Backbone as numpy.savetxt, mean C-alpha at the origin, in Angstrom:
# Nx Ny Nz CAx CAy CAz Cx Cy Cz
14.08 2.05 -13.58 12.86 1.05 -14.20 12.39 0.62 -12.86
11.02 0.61 -12.54 10.41 0.30 -11.93 9.34 -0.87 -12.56
9.83 -1.66 -11.72 10.03 -3.34 -12.12 8.38 -4.00 -11.28
8.54 -3.21 -9.86 7.07 -3.73 -9.19 6.52 -2.33 -8.61
5.35 -1.85 -9.02 5.01 -0.61 -8.72 4.33 -0.44 -7.35
3.97 0.47 -6.68 3.11 0.05 -4.95 1.96 0.17 -5.20
1.54 -0.83 -4.33 -0.07 -0.97 -4.66 -0.47 -0.87 -3.08
-1.91 -0.43 -2.71 -2.57 -0.61 -1.64 -2.93 -1.67 -0.95
-2.17 -2.10 0.23 -1.92 -3.40 0.71 -3.45 -3.95 1.04
-3.72 -5.24 0.54 -5.01 -5.54 0.58 -5.69 -5.51 1.84
-5.09 -5.42 2.95 -5.51 -5.40 4.51 -5.95 -3.86 4.79
-4.99 -2.56 4.23 -5.28 -1.50 4.12 -6.73 -1.37 3.34
-6.55 -1.81 2.14 -7.91 -1.61 1.27 -8.89 -2.07 1.78
-9.03 -3.47 2.32 -10.32 -3.78 3.04 -10.41 -2.87 4.04
-9.66 -2.55 4.72 -10.16 -1.31 6.14 -10.81 0.25 5.93
-10.38 0.20 4.28 -10.66 1.62 3.71 -11.99 1.55 3.61
-12.41 0.18 2.95 -13.78 0.06 2.23 -14.72 -0.35 3.45
-14.45 -0.88 4.34 -15.13 -0.99 5.64 -15.71 -0.01 6.64
-14.40 0.96 6.65 -14.42 1.86 7.78 -15.60 2.78 7.82
-16.45 3.22 6.56 -17.34 3.88 6.68 -18.76 3.16 6.54
-18.86 2.09 6.78 -19.88 0.75 6.85 -20.02 0.46 8.05
-19.05 0.59 8.98 -18.77 -0.34 10.37 -18.04 0.17 11.37
-18.04 -0.12 12.37 -17.27 0.03 13.39 -15.90 -0.81 13.33
-14.82 -0.43 13.19 -13.44 -1.26 13.24 -13.10 -1.93 14.20
-12.49 -2.88 14.53 -12.82 -3.34 15.56 -11.33 -3.04 16.48
-10.34 -2.70 15.43 -9.29 -2.07 15.56 -8.79 -0.70 15.08
-9.29 0.39 15.46 -9.19 1.53 14.65 -7.70 2.32 14.62
-7.00 1.86 15.69 -5.42 1.98 15.75 -4.71 1.32 14.61
-4.92 -0.09 14.20 -4.40 -0.93 13.35 -4.69 -0.20 12.01
-5.65 0.41 11.79 -6.10 1.06 10.40 -5.41 2.41 10.25
-5.20 2.89 11.54 -4.41 4.62 11.23 -2.94 4.01 11.41
-2.48 3.04 11.77 -1.16 2.73 11.68 -0.73 2.31 10.11
-1.67 1.38 9.49 -1.62 1.25 8.10 -1.53 2.18 7.43
-2.22 3.34 7.70 -2.22 4.34 6.43 -1.21 5.41 6.64
-0.60 5.26 8.28 0.53 6.20 8.43 1.38 5.44 7.58
1.62 4.08 7.61 2.90 3.59 7.16 2.75 3.87 5.34
1.46 3.27 4.73 1.33 3.84 3.34 1.73 5.26 3.21
1.56 6.56 3.90 1.60 7.57 3.62 3.06 7.60 3.44
3.70 7.38 4.51 5.16 7.35 4.42 5.69 6.73 3.28
5.48 5.58 2.46 6.10 4.95 1.55 5.49 5.51 0.42
4.33 6.41 0.24 3.97 6.87 -1.03 4.93 8.36 -1.20
5.15 9.20 0.23 6.21 9.90 -0.14 7.43 9.55 -0.41
7.76 8.32 0.28 9.50 8.04 -0.30 9.34 7.75 -2.01
8.25 7.58 -2.46 7.96 7.33 -4.01 7.98 8.73 -4.61
7.48 9.63 -4.05 7.69 10.72 -4.63 8.94 11.69 -4.50
9.89 11.06 -3.76 10.74 11.94 -3.36 11.82 11.32 -4.52
11.71 10.06 -4.95 12.16 9.53 -5.58 11.98 9.36 -7.13
11.23 9.95 -7.52 10.47 10.06 -8.65 11.20 10.49 -10.04
12.77 11.58 -9.39 13.64 11.95 -10.05 15.11 11.24 -10.18
14.89 10.02 -9.98 15.90 9.53 -9.92 16.22 8.57 -11.30
17.37 9.17 -11.94 17.67 8.82 -13.08 18.58 7.89 -13.57
19.67 7.49 -12.34 20.47 6.53 -12.74 19.73 5.19 -13.02
20.53 4.52 -13.58 20.04 3.18 -14.31 20.39 2.15 -13.39
18.73 1.97 -12.82 18.37 0.87 -12.26 17.27 0.27 -12.21
17.12 -0.60 -11.08 15.77 -1.76 -10.92 15.02 -1.18 -9.99
13.86 -0.72 -9.72 12.78 -0.40 -8.75 12.17 -1.45 -8.33
11.99 -1.82 -7.05 10.71 -2.96 -6.39 10.36 -2.56 -5.54
9.00 -2.16 -5.09 8.36 -1.84 -3.89 7.61 -2.94 -3.28
7.57 -3.09 -2.14 6.48 -3.47 -1.37 6.93 -5.29 -1.45
8.27 -5.46 -1.53 8.89 -7.14 -1.73 8.75 -7.91 -0.31
7.65 -8.85 -0.42 7.90 -9.54 0.83 8.39 -10.93 0.43
9.39 -11.46 1.01 10.28 -12.49 1.14 10.30 -13.30 2.19
10.36 -15.04 2.15 10.41 -15.62 2.80 11.91 -16.47 2.92
12.70 -16.54 4.12 13.88 -17.05 4.05 13.54 -18.17 5.52
13.68 -19.43 5.24 13.66 -20.31 5.91 12.30 -19.87 6.79
11.16 -19.61 6.20 10.16 -19.43 7.13 9.88 -18.25 7.90
11.05 -17.10 7.65 11.18 -15.71 8.27 10.94 -15.20 7.12
9.51 -14.14 7.42 9.18 -13.51 6.20 9.47 -11.80 6.76
9.87 -11.23 5.65 10.33 -9.96 5.80 10.01 -9.04 4.36
9.53 -7.88 4.92 9.20 -6.99 3.74 9.67 -5.83 3.80
10.29 -5.44 1.93 11.27 -4.34 2.10 10.40 -3.56 1.35
10.50 -2.09 2.03 9.41 -1.10 1.59 9.84 -0.58 0.12
11.32 -0.63 0.06 11.69 0.18 -1.53 13.10 -0.53 -1.74
13.50 -1.65 -3.01 14.32 -1.99 -3.28 15.15 -1.04 -4.53
16.01 -0.60 -4.37 16.64 -0.12 -5.68 18.00 -1.19 -5.93
18.07 -1.73 -7.11 19.26 -2.55 -7.83 19.92 -1.49 -8.76
21.17 -1.47 -8.18 22.08 -0.87 -9.19 23.41 -1.60 -9.69
24.22 -1.08 -10.00 25.37 -2.12 -10.90 25.95 -2.91 -9.81
26.47 -2.05 -8.70 27.16 -2.97 -7.82 26.41 -3.24 -6.19
25.37 -2.61 -6.61 24.70 -2.49 -4.36 23.70 -2.67 -4.69
22.61 -3.39 -3.82 21.27 -3.40 -3.73 21.26 -2.63 -2.68
20.19 -1.19 -2.44 19.79 -0.82 -1.81 18.46 -0.90 -1.29
18.49 -1.00 0.33 17.18 -1.43 1.11 16.74 0.18 1.51
15.80 0.78 1.33 15.27 1.61 1.80 13.94 1.65 2.59
13.79 1.64 3.91 12.90 1.52 4.75 12.34 3.13 4.80
10.96 3.18 4.85 10.12 4.63 5.26 9.63 4.72 6.48
10.16 5.57 7.24 9.27 6.15 8.68 8.76 7.22 8.47
7.41 7.21 8.99 6.24 8.24 8.84 6.39 8.56 10.16
7.46 8.96 11.20 7.27 9.53 12.29 7.19 11.03 12.71
6.46 11.37 13.43 6.26 12.76 13.69 6.68 13.09 15.05
7.42 14.30 15.29 7.75 15.08 16.48 9.02 14.89 16.92
9.33 14.80 17.94 10.88 15.10 18.50 11.28 13.71 19.41
12.42 13.08 18.72 13.00 12.24 19.68 14.52 12.15 19.46
15.16 11.57 20.48 16.44 11.67 20.61 16.93 9.90 20.67
18.45 9.59 20.66 19.22 8.95 21.31 19.93 8.86 22.64
19.90 7.91 23.30 20.76 7.81 24.57 20.72 6.90 24.84
22.29 6.16 24.94 22.96 5.22 25.02 22.20 4.04 24.04
22.67 4.64 22.87 21.85 3.68 21.74 20.45 3.10 21.71
19.52 3.55 22.67 18.01 3.67 23.04 17.70 4.62 22.34
16.39 4.37 21.61 15.47 5.50 20.79 14.34 5.76 21.98
14.24 7.31 22.28 13.02 7.76 22.95 12.15 9.14 22.56
11.35 9.33 22.78 10.63 10.13 22.35 10.92 11.44 23.32
10.94 12.54 23.07 11.57 13.94 23.74 11.02 13.95 25.30
9.70 13.03 25.82 9.51 12.92 27.22 10.41 11.70 27.39
11.01 11.37 27.15 11.68 10.06 27.98 11.22 8.52 27.54
10.36 8.34 26.92 9.52 7.36 26.42 10.56 6.48 25.76
10.76 5.34 26.19 11.68 4.46 24.89 10.80 3.78 24.02
11.34 3.83 22.73 10.61 3.28 21.77 11.29 1.96 20.91
10.75 1.03 20.01 11.48 0.40 19.37 12.80 0.95 18.63
13.57 0.55 18.41 14.59 1.05 17.51 14.14 0.52 16.01
14.27 1.62 15.32 13.86 1.78 14.20 14.46 0.57 13.02
15.77 0.38 13.47 17.01 0.09 12.87 16.87 -1.73 13.04
15.94 -2.00 14.02 16.07 -3.44 14.03 15.34 -4.30 12.65
14.41 -3.95 12.44 13.53 -3.91 11.64 14.39 -4.34 10.24
14.93 -3.05 10.09 15.82 -3.18 8.84 17.28 -3.84 8.67
18.06 -3.94 10.04 18.98 -4.96 10.16 18.51 -6.28 9.74
17.21 -6.67 10.11 16.60 -8.14 10.11 16.70 -8.49 8.57
15.80 -7.48 8.00 15.44 -7.65 6.82 16.87 -7.76 5.72
17.97 -7.12 5.84 19.29 -7.04 5.27 19.95 -8.38 5.60
19.87 -9.01 7.02 20.42 -9.95 7.12 19.80 -11.43 6.47
18.37 -11.06 6.30 17.72 -12.45 5.82 17.79 -12.22 4.23
18.06 -11.07 3.80 18.18 -10.75 2.33 19.71 -11.59 2.07
20.91 -11.20 2.53 21.85 -11.68 2.36 21.72 -13.20 2.59
21.26 -13.71 3.24 21.16 -15.41 3.24 20.63 -15.88 2.19
19.46 -15.57 1.83 18.61 -15.49 0.71 19.59 -15.37 -0.77
20.25 -14.44 -0.92 20.76 -14.01 -2.43 21.91 -15.40 -2.28
22.69 -15.42 -1.10 23.75 -16.60 -0.95 23.21 -17.90 -1.20
22.08 -18.46 -0.62 20.91 -19.69 -1.05 21.12 -19.83 -2.60
20.78 -18.83 -3.16 20.64 -18.67 -4.77 21.90 -18.23 -5.51
23.06 -18.14 -4.62 24.10 -18.08 -5.62 24.17 -16.61 -6.53
23.79 -15.46 -5.50 23.51 -14.29 -6.10 24.51 -13.39 -5.40
25.46 -12.78 -5.90 26.25 -11.96 -5.14 26.74 -10.28 -5.43
25.86 -9.94 -4.48 25.46 -8.35 -4.42 25.82 -8.01 -2.94
26.61 -6.96 -3.01 26.52 -6.20 -1.83 25.20 -5.12 -1.50
24.75 -4.87 -0.13 23.90 -4.95 0.17 24.08 -3.50 1.38
23.17 -2.30 1.17 23.31 -1.49 2.01 21.79 -0.85 2.19
21.48 -0.82 3.52 20.41 -0.41 4.02 20.22 1.02 4.71
18.98 1.87 4.35 19.04 3.05 5.08 17.36 3.34 5.33
17.23 3.80 6.46 16.09 4.50 7.00 15.87 5.67 6.57
14.36 6.07 6.01 14.53 7.31 4.80 13.07 7.82 6.29
13.33 9.20 6.93 12.30 9.67 7.51 11.63 10.38 6.85
10.27 10.12 6.57 9.42 10.83 5.74 8.90 11.69 6.16
8.46 12.29 7.32 7.74 13.48 7.51 8.52 14.83 8.11
7.99 15.67 7.59 8.55 16.83 7.39 8.56 17.71 9.10
7.76 16.92 10.07 8.02 17.70 11.52 8.40 16.43 12.50
9.66 15.50 11.56 10.45 14.72 12.24 11.86 15.38 13.13
12.15 15.35 14.02 13.52 15.78 14.35 13.92 14.52 15.33
15.76 14.50 15.05 16.38 13.38 15.93 17.50 14.22 16.48
17.29 14.24 18.12 18.59 15.09 18.44 19.92 13.61 18.89
20.67 14.04 18.70 21.89 13.29 18.97 22.08 12.06 18.06
21.69 12.63 16.92 21.63 11.49 15.87 23.40 11.30 15.63
24.26 9.95 15.62 25.43 9.95 15.21 25.37 9.95 13.75
26.90 10.57 13.70 26.84 11.06 12.03 26.95 9.85 11.00
27.17 8.36 11.61 27.22 7.23 10.72 25.82 6.54 10.81
24.81 7.00 11.73 23.58 6.45 11.56 23.21 6.38 10.17
22.58 5.09 9.74 22.48 4.58 8.22 20.63 5.25 7.95
20.84 6.76 7.99 19.10 7.45 7.90 19.12 8.40 7.11
18.45 8.96 6.48 18.60 10.08 5.45 16.83 10.87 6.34
17.40 12.14 6.38 16.17 12.88 7.21 15.72 13.69 6.31
14.47 14.53 6.32 13.52 14.96 5.20 14.84 16.21 4.68
15.19 17.03 5.26 16.24 18.21 4.71 17.23 17.53 3.95
17.30 16.22 3.74 18.70 15.54 3.25 18.45 14.92 1.92
17.15 14.92 1.86 16.75 13.86 0.48 17.17 14.30 -0.97
17.25 15.46 -0.69 17.82 15.95 -2.38 19.25 15.65 -2.27
20.05 15.62 -1.60 21.21 15.26 -1.71 21.54 13.73 -1.62
20.51 13.12 -1.15 20.39 11.31 -1.01 20.24 10.93 -2.51
19.41 11.70 -3.16 19.40 11.49 -4.46 20.47 12.16 -5.41
20.72 13.20 -5.18 21.99 13.65 -5.94 22.98 12.78 -6.07
23.29 12.18 -4.78 24.64 10.86 -4.66 24.29 9.50 -5.45
22.88 9.29 -5.31 22.38 8.07 -6.18 22.59 8.31 -7.70
22.11 9.29 -7.99 22.39 9.70 -9.43 23.43 10.00 -9.88
24.62 10.16 -9.06 26.19 10.37 -9.61 26.65 9.00 -9.71
26.21 8.21 -8.96 26.27 6.59 -9.20 26.76 6.14 -10.58
28.01 5.46 -11.19 27.84 4.82 -12.45 27.36 3.16 -12.30
26.31 3.72 -13.15 25.45 2.12 -12.93 24.73 1.77 -14.49
25.06 0.41 -14.61 24.26 0.07 -16.28 23.84 -1.33 -15.60
22.55 -1.68 -15.93 22.01 -3.07 -15.76 22.43 -3.81 -16.85
22.85 -5.19 -16.39 23.23 -6.30 -17.03 22.14 -7.72 -17.28
22.81 -8.38 -17.69 21.85 -10.05 -17.50 22.08 -10.52 -16.05
23.15 -10.17 -15.39 22.99 -10.41 -14.07 22.04 -9.93 -13.32
21.69 -8.72 -13.58 20.94 -8.00 -12.58 19.43 -8.33 -13.25
19.19 -8.52 -14.13 17.93 -9.26 -14.78 17.49 -10.18 -14.18
18.62 -10.87 -13.88 18.37 -12.34 -13.04 17.91 -12.29 -11.78
18.42 -11.36 -10.99 18.29 -11.02 -10.08 17.13 -10.50 -9.62
16.88 -9.60 -10.27 15.47 -8.76 -10.22 14.34 -10.04 -10.50
14.43 -11.35 -11.54 13.25 -11.85 -12.13 13.61 -12.76 -10.85
14.43 -13.34 -10.14 14.53 -14.23 -9.14 13.75 -13.53 -7.95
13.87 -12.58 -7.42 13.15 -11.95 -6.31 11.41 -11.79 -6.63
11.49 -11.38 -7.96 10.39 -10.95 -8.14 8.97 -12.32 -8.05
9.93 -13.68 -8.36 9.60 -14.95 -8.62 9.19 -15.45 -6.83
10.30 -14.86 -6.08 10.30 -15.08 -4.65 9.10 -14.26 -4.18
8.71 -13.78 -4.81 7.57 -12.40 -3.55 6.25 -13.39 -3.28
6.37 -12.96 -2.02 5.09 -13.78 -1.23 3.78 -12.94 -1.72
2.66 -13.16 -2.24 1.96 -12.46 -2.58 0.84 -12.14 -1.22
0.65 -13.49 -0.59 -0.36 -13.31 0.52 0.21 -13.38 2.08
0.33 -11.79 2.40 1.22 -11.78 3.66 0.61 -12.77 4.85
1.57 -13.57 5.41 0.77 -14.36 6.55 0.60 -13.61 7.84
0.75 -12.09 7.99 0.64 -11.21 9.30 -0.50 -10.21 8.88
-1.37 -10.41 7.70 -2.17 -9.44 7.35 -3.27 -10.05 8.51
-4.34 -8.81 8.87 -5.09 -9.11 10.01 -6.41 -8.57 9.27
-7.37 -9.49 8.81 -8.85 -9.09 7.96 -9.60 -8.84 9.34
-10.31 -7.93 9.50 -11.22 -7.92 10.42 -12.64 -9.03 9.98
-13.61 -9.22 10.71 -14.55 -10.26 10.47 -15.81 -9.39 10.37
-16.55 -9.58 8.97 -17.53 -8.63 8.30 -18.73 -9.34 8.19
-19.63 -9.30 8.23 -20.76 -9.80 7.55 -21.64 -8.72 6.54
-22.39 -8.98 5.28 -22.59 -8.34 4.58 -23.91 -7.63 5.25
-24.97 -8.78 5.83 -25.97 -7.81 6.05 -25.62 -6.80 7.13
-24.72 -6.94 7.92 -24.49 -5.63 8.86 -23.76 -4.41 8.58
-23.59 -4.67 7.23 -22.50 -3.33 6.64 -23.57 -2.45 6.37
-23.26 -1.09 6.67 -24.27 0.14 5.99 -24.33 -0.04 4.69
-25.17 0.20 3.84 -25.23 -0.08 2.58 -25.41 1.75 1.83
-24.55 1.75 0.84 -24.80 2.91 -0.01 -23.51 3.32 -0.58
-23.42 4.23 -1.33 -22.44 4.57 -2.28 -21.70 5.69 -1.71
-20.54 5.15 -1.17 -18.95 6.17 -0.63 -18.51 7.16 -1.42
-18.34 8.23 -0.88 -17.61 9.37 -1.47 -16.49 8.70 -1.79
-15.71 8.92 -2.98 -14.18 8.48 -2.96 -13.34 9.63 -2.55
-13.99 10.60 -2.54 -12.97 11.62 -1.86 -12.91 11.57 -0.35
-14.14 11.58 0.43 -14.13 11.59 2.04 -14.42 10.72 2.37
-15.29 9.56 1.45 -15.50 8.44 2.73 -16.46 8.09 3.28
-17.49 9.89 3.00 -18.90 10.04 3.60 -19.50 9.16 2.20
-21.27 9.09 2.52 -22.29 8.54 2.08 -22.69 9.68 0.66
-22.60 9.32 -0.46 -23.53 9.84 -1.69 -24.89 9.88 -1.57
-25.50 10.66 -2.04 -26.99 11.12 -2.30 -27.06 10.60 -3.73
-28.22 9.93 -4.12 -28.75 9.92 -5.62 -29.13 11.05 -6.03
-28.69 11.47 -7.01 -29.70 12.73 -7.60 -30.16 12.65 -8.86
-30.55 11.50 -9.21 -30.94 10.78 -10.15 -29.90 10.85 -11.58
-29.43 11.94 -12.08 -27.94 11.51 -12.96 -26.98 11.14 -12.92
-26.62 11.71 -11.17 -25.55 11.51 -10.76 -25.81 11.44 -9.35
-24.47 11.38 -8.45 -24.45 11.21 -7.28 -23.89 11.94 -6.58
-24.05 12.85 -5.34 -23.49 14.09 -4.84 -23.40 13.42 -3.13
-21.79 14.25 -2.99 -21.30 13.94 -1.57 -22.14 15.37 -0.65
-22.53 15.27 0.23 -23.30 16.46 1.09 -22.38 16.73 2.21
-21.20 16.14 2.16 -19.98 16.88 2.87 -19.31 17.39 2.18
-18.67 17.11 1.22 -17.38 17.76 0.19 -17.87 18.05 -0.84
-18.96 17.81 -1.27 -19.35 18.27 -2.47 -18.86 17.44 -3.90
-18.61 16.73 -3.74 -17.70 15.66 -4.63 -18.90 15.26 -5.49
-19.01 15.23 -6.94 -19.72 14.63 -7.93 -19.52 13.52 -8.73
-20.37 12.42 -9.00 -20.12 11.48 -9.99 -21.18 11.24 -10.71
-20.90 10.66 -12.22 -22.32 10.36 -12.99 -22.49 9.02 -12.17
-23.76 8.56 -13.02 -24.40 7.13 -12.10 -23.29 6.05 -13.00
-22.96 6.01 -13.96 -22.27 4.78 -14.12 -20.78 4.50 -13.63
-20.03 5.78 -13.35 -18.92 5.95 -12.88 -19.22 5.36 -11.12
-20.27 6.12 -10.53 -20.29 5.80 -9.15 -20.82 4.38 -8.89
-21.60 4.03 -9.75 -22.17 2.31 -9.57 -21.07 1.57 -9.68
-20.17 1.54 -10.97 -19.35 0.71 -11.46 -18.27 0.72 -10.47
-17.99 1.85 -9.73 -16.85 1.92 -8.62 -17.30 1.24 -7.39
-18.68 1.10 -7.25 -19.32 0.34 -5.90 -19.49 -1.13 -6.18
-19.48 -1.20 -7.46 -19.69 -2.77 -7.78 -17.94 -3.24 -7.55
-17.29 -2.61 -7.93 -15.80 -2.89 -7.48 -15.75 -3.04 -6.02
-16.15 -2.36 -5.27 -15.74 -2.73 -3.95 -16.68 -3.58 -3.47
-17.75 -4.04 -4.01 -18.90 -5.31 -3.37 -18.07 -6.45 -3.74
-17.42 -6.50 -4.95 -16.72 -7.73 -5.84 -15.35 -7.98 -5.08
-14.35 -6.91 -4.26 -13.27 -7.20 -4.01 -13.52 -7.90 -2.14
-14.67 -7.03 -1.59 -15.18 -7.33 -0.33 -15.86 -8.99 -0.23
-16.37 -9.03 -1.37 -17.73 -10.29 -1.04 -17.11 -11.02 -2.42
-15.81 -11.75 -3.08 -15.66 -12.19 -3.78 -16.51 -13.50 -4.46
-17.30 -14.06 -3.24 -17.96 -15.31 -3.54 -19.55 -14.78 -3.49
-19.82 -13.65 -3.68 -21.53 -13.39 -3.54 -21.47 -12.95 -5.25
-22.33 -13.41 -5.47 -22.85 -13.12 -6.74 -23.16 -11.70 -6.99
-22.94 -11.05 -8.50 -23.46 -10.02 -8.79 -24.54 -10.19 -9.78
-25.64 -9.68 -8.80 -27.08 -9.45 -9.68 -27.52 -8.20 -9.57
-28.48 -7.70 -10.02 -29.38 -6.41 -10.18 -29.75 -6.36 -9.06
-30.40 -7.16 -8.08 -31.00 -6.87 -6.92 -29.88 -6.60 -5.93
-28.64 -7.59 -6.05 -27.56 -7.30 -4.90 -27.00 -5.86 -5.11
-26.66 -5.38 -6.31 -26.23 -4.52 -6.23 -26.81 -3.21 -5.94
-27.82 -2.94 -6.38 -29.12 -2.11 -5.80 -28.98 -2.08 -4.18
-29.49 -3.09 -4.04 -29.38 -3.33 -2.49 -27.75 -2.65 -1.86
-26.84 -2.98 -2.42 -25.24 -2.52 -1.77 -25.20 -1.30 -1.99
-25.72 -0.64 -3.11 -25.69 0.97 -3.40 -26.71 1.89 -2.61
-27.34 0.85 -1.91 -28.29 1.89 -1.04 -29.78 2.50 -1.68
-29.99 2.08 -3.22 -30.55 2.86 -3.86 -32.17 2.55 -3.76
-32.88 3.80 -3.67 -34.10 4.11 -3.56 -34.88 3.92 -5.11
-34.31 4.34 -6.23 -35.34 4.54 -7.03 -35.27 3.42 -8.15
-35.63 3.70 -9.48 -35.65 2.15 -10.08 -34.34 1.21 -10.32
-34.57 0.05 -10.31 -33.62 -0.69 -10.58 -32.89 -0.60 -12.16
-33.48 0.21 -12.81 -33.17 0.21 -14.60 -31.55 0.78 -14.54
-31.23 1.86 -13.66 -29.57 2.32 -13.79 -28.62 1.25 -13.43
-29.06 0.27 -12.79 -28.31 -0.67 -12.13 -28.34 -1.52 -13.40
-29.56 -2.11 -13.91 -29.49 -3.16 -14.84 -28.80 -2.85 -16.11
-29.04 -1.49 -16.51 -28.32 -1.04 -17.86 -26.81 -0.89 -17.49
-26.33 -0.58 -16.29 -24.78 -0.67 -16.39 -24.23 -2.15 -15.96
-24.91 -3.24 -15.65 -24.74 -4.31 -15.63 -24.57 -5.09 -17.06
-25.69 -4.62 -17.64 -25.51 -5.39 -19.07 -24.66 -4.75 -20.25
-24.41 -3.44 -19.87 -23.45 -2.99 -20.95 -22.17 -3.31 -20.67
-21.79 -3.32 -19.42 -20.26 -3.54 -18.95 -19.78 -5.09 -18.66
-20.88 -5.72 -18.20 -20.47 -7.21 -17.86 -21.33 -8.28 -18.71
-20.87 -9.15 -18.35 -21.22 -10.34 -19.50 -22.35 -11.05 -18.43
-23.48 -11.42 -19.17 -24.85 -12.13 -18.27 -24.80 -13.58 -18.51
-25.10 -14.04 -17.24 -24.94 -15.58 -16.71 -26.38 -15.96 -16.24
-27.24 -17.19 -17.48 -28.01 -17.86 -16.54 -29.38 -16.83 -17.56
-30.23 -17.39 -17.12 -31.59 -16.55 -17.47 -32.52 -15.95 -16.26
-33.43 -15.30 -16.81 -34.69 -14.84 -16.01 -34.03 -14.38 -14.08
-35.05 -14.98 -13.16 -34.14 -14.71 -11.83 -33.25 -15.31 -11.26
-32.37 -16.12 -12.28 -31.12 -16.73 -11.69 -29.97 -16.19 -12.69
-30.45 -15.10 -13.23 -29.30 -14.86 -13.66 -28.10 -13.67 -12.80
-26.93 -13.61 -13.29 -25.72 -13.04 -12.56 -25.06 -12.58 -13.59
-24.02 -11.98 -13.12 -23.26 -11.24 -14.31 -21.57 -11.57 -13.64
-20.82 -11.41 -14.81 -19.08 -11.43 -14.34 -18.84 -10.79 -15.22
-17.06 -10.45 -14.79 -16.58 -9.63 -15.69 -15.79 -10.43 -17.52
């Protein structure tokens, strides 16, 4: 049972919405987050056939004595908590004297370090709350073009060609969720930190962003065709209500303190035609507050 589904991290969602409208100050940060999230989604897809009785918690951020640590995926089974850390690395790597290196010999950070840290901090947190469970941590390499030479047999890792066997092993485990497992899950979810202190939001200003409705498929700007919107790049089409309502949601996410008014949404969508389309959608889908020129809309 999935107790906490995976969501797009607020930082990544922000960067996705800003990228078509401005030059990001750190493009590499955006690409890093996209790669990480893609790996997590691949891990989710692989474990969709998990049938053993367990609790699944995704993207759990915890704080143990002011040390924050994040767990990509936690599986709570009858006797053991499994911590799974997805790695979307691509290319050939090898281990030389306990050091991880690219095939060209460049040393990289040992991906086990973060996982070991999370395991240690989680164990301390459980002990603090008198919750007695064993913990097993595993790296899951999710990119099909990843290969590791000289991998020791006891390396706590699952490679793409091993995922089916790993899943079969989990499904063969005898597991039944009871009161103590519910208590554990409820405590962990209650301790989840919603605002990640390591999030790096870029500075942006409404007036400096490019206006228009962005294609949900390829993130290019769409063209108003009267009854619908069409992306010139990929051909994706949306009717007025869907496109404008989606754009209102993006406006609200990026600018929670700006009022939703007909003029503001008309400007945000980069429209040149009548404002009646915007006003109709706001009137039918939102609650109007105030009167005349001072009116605005709320959910």
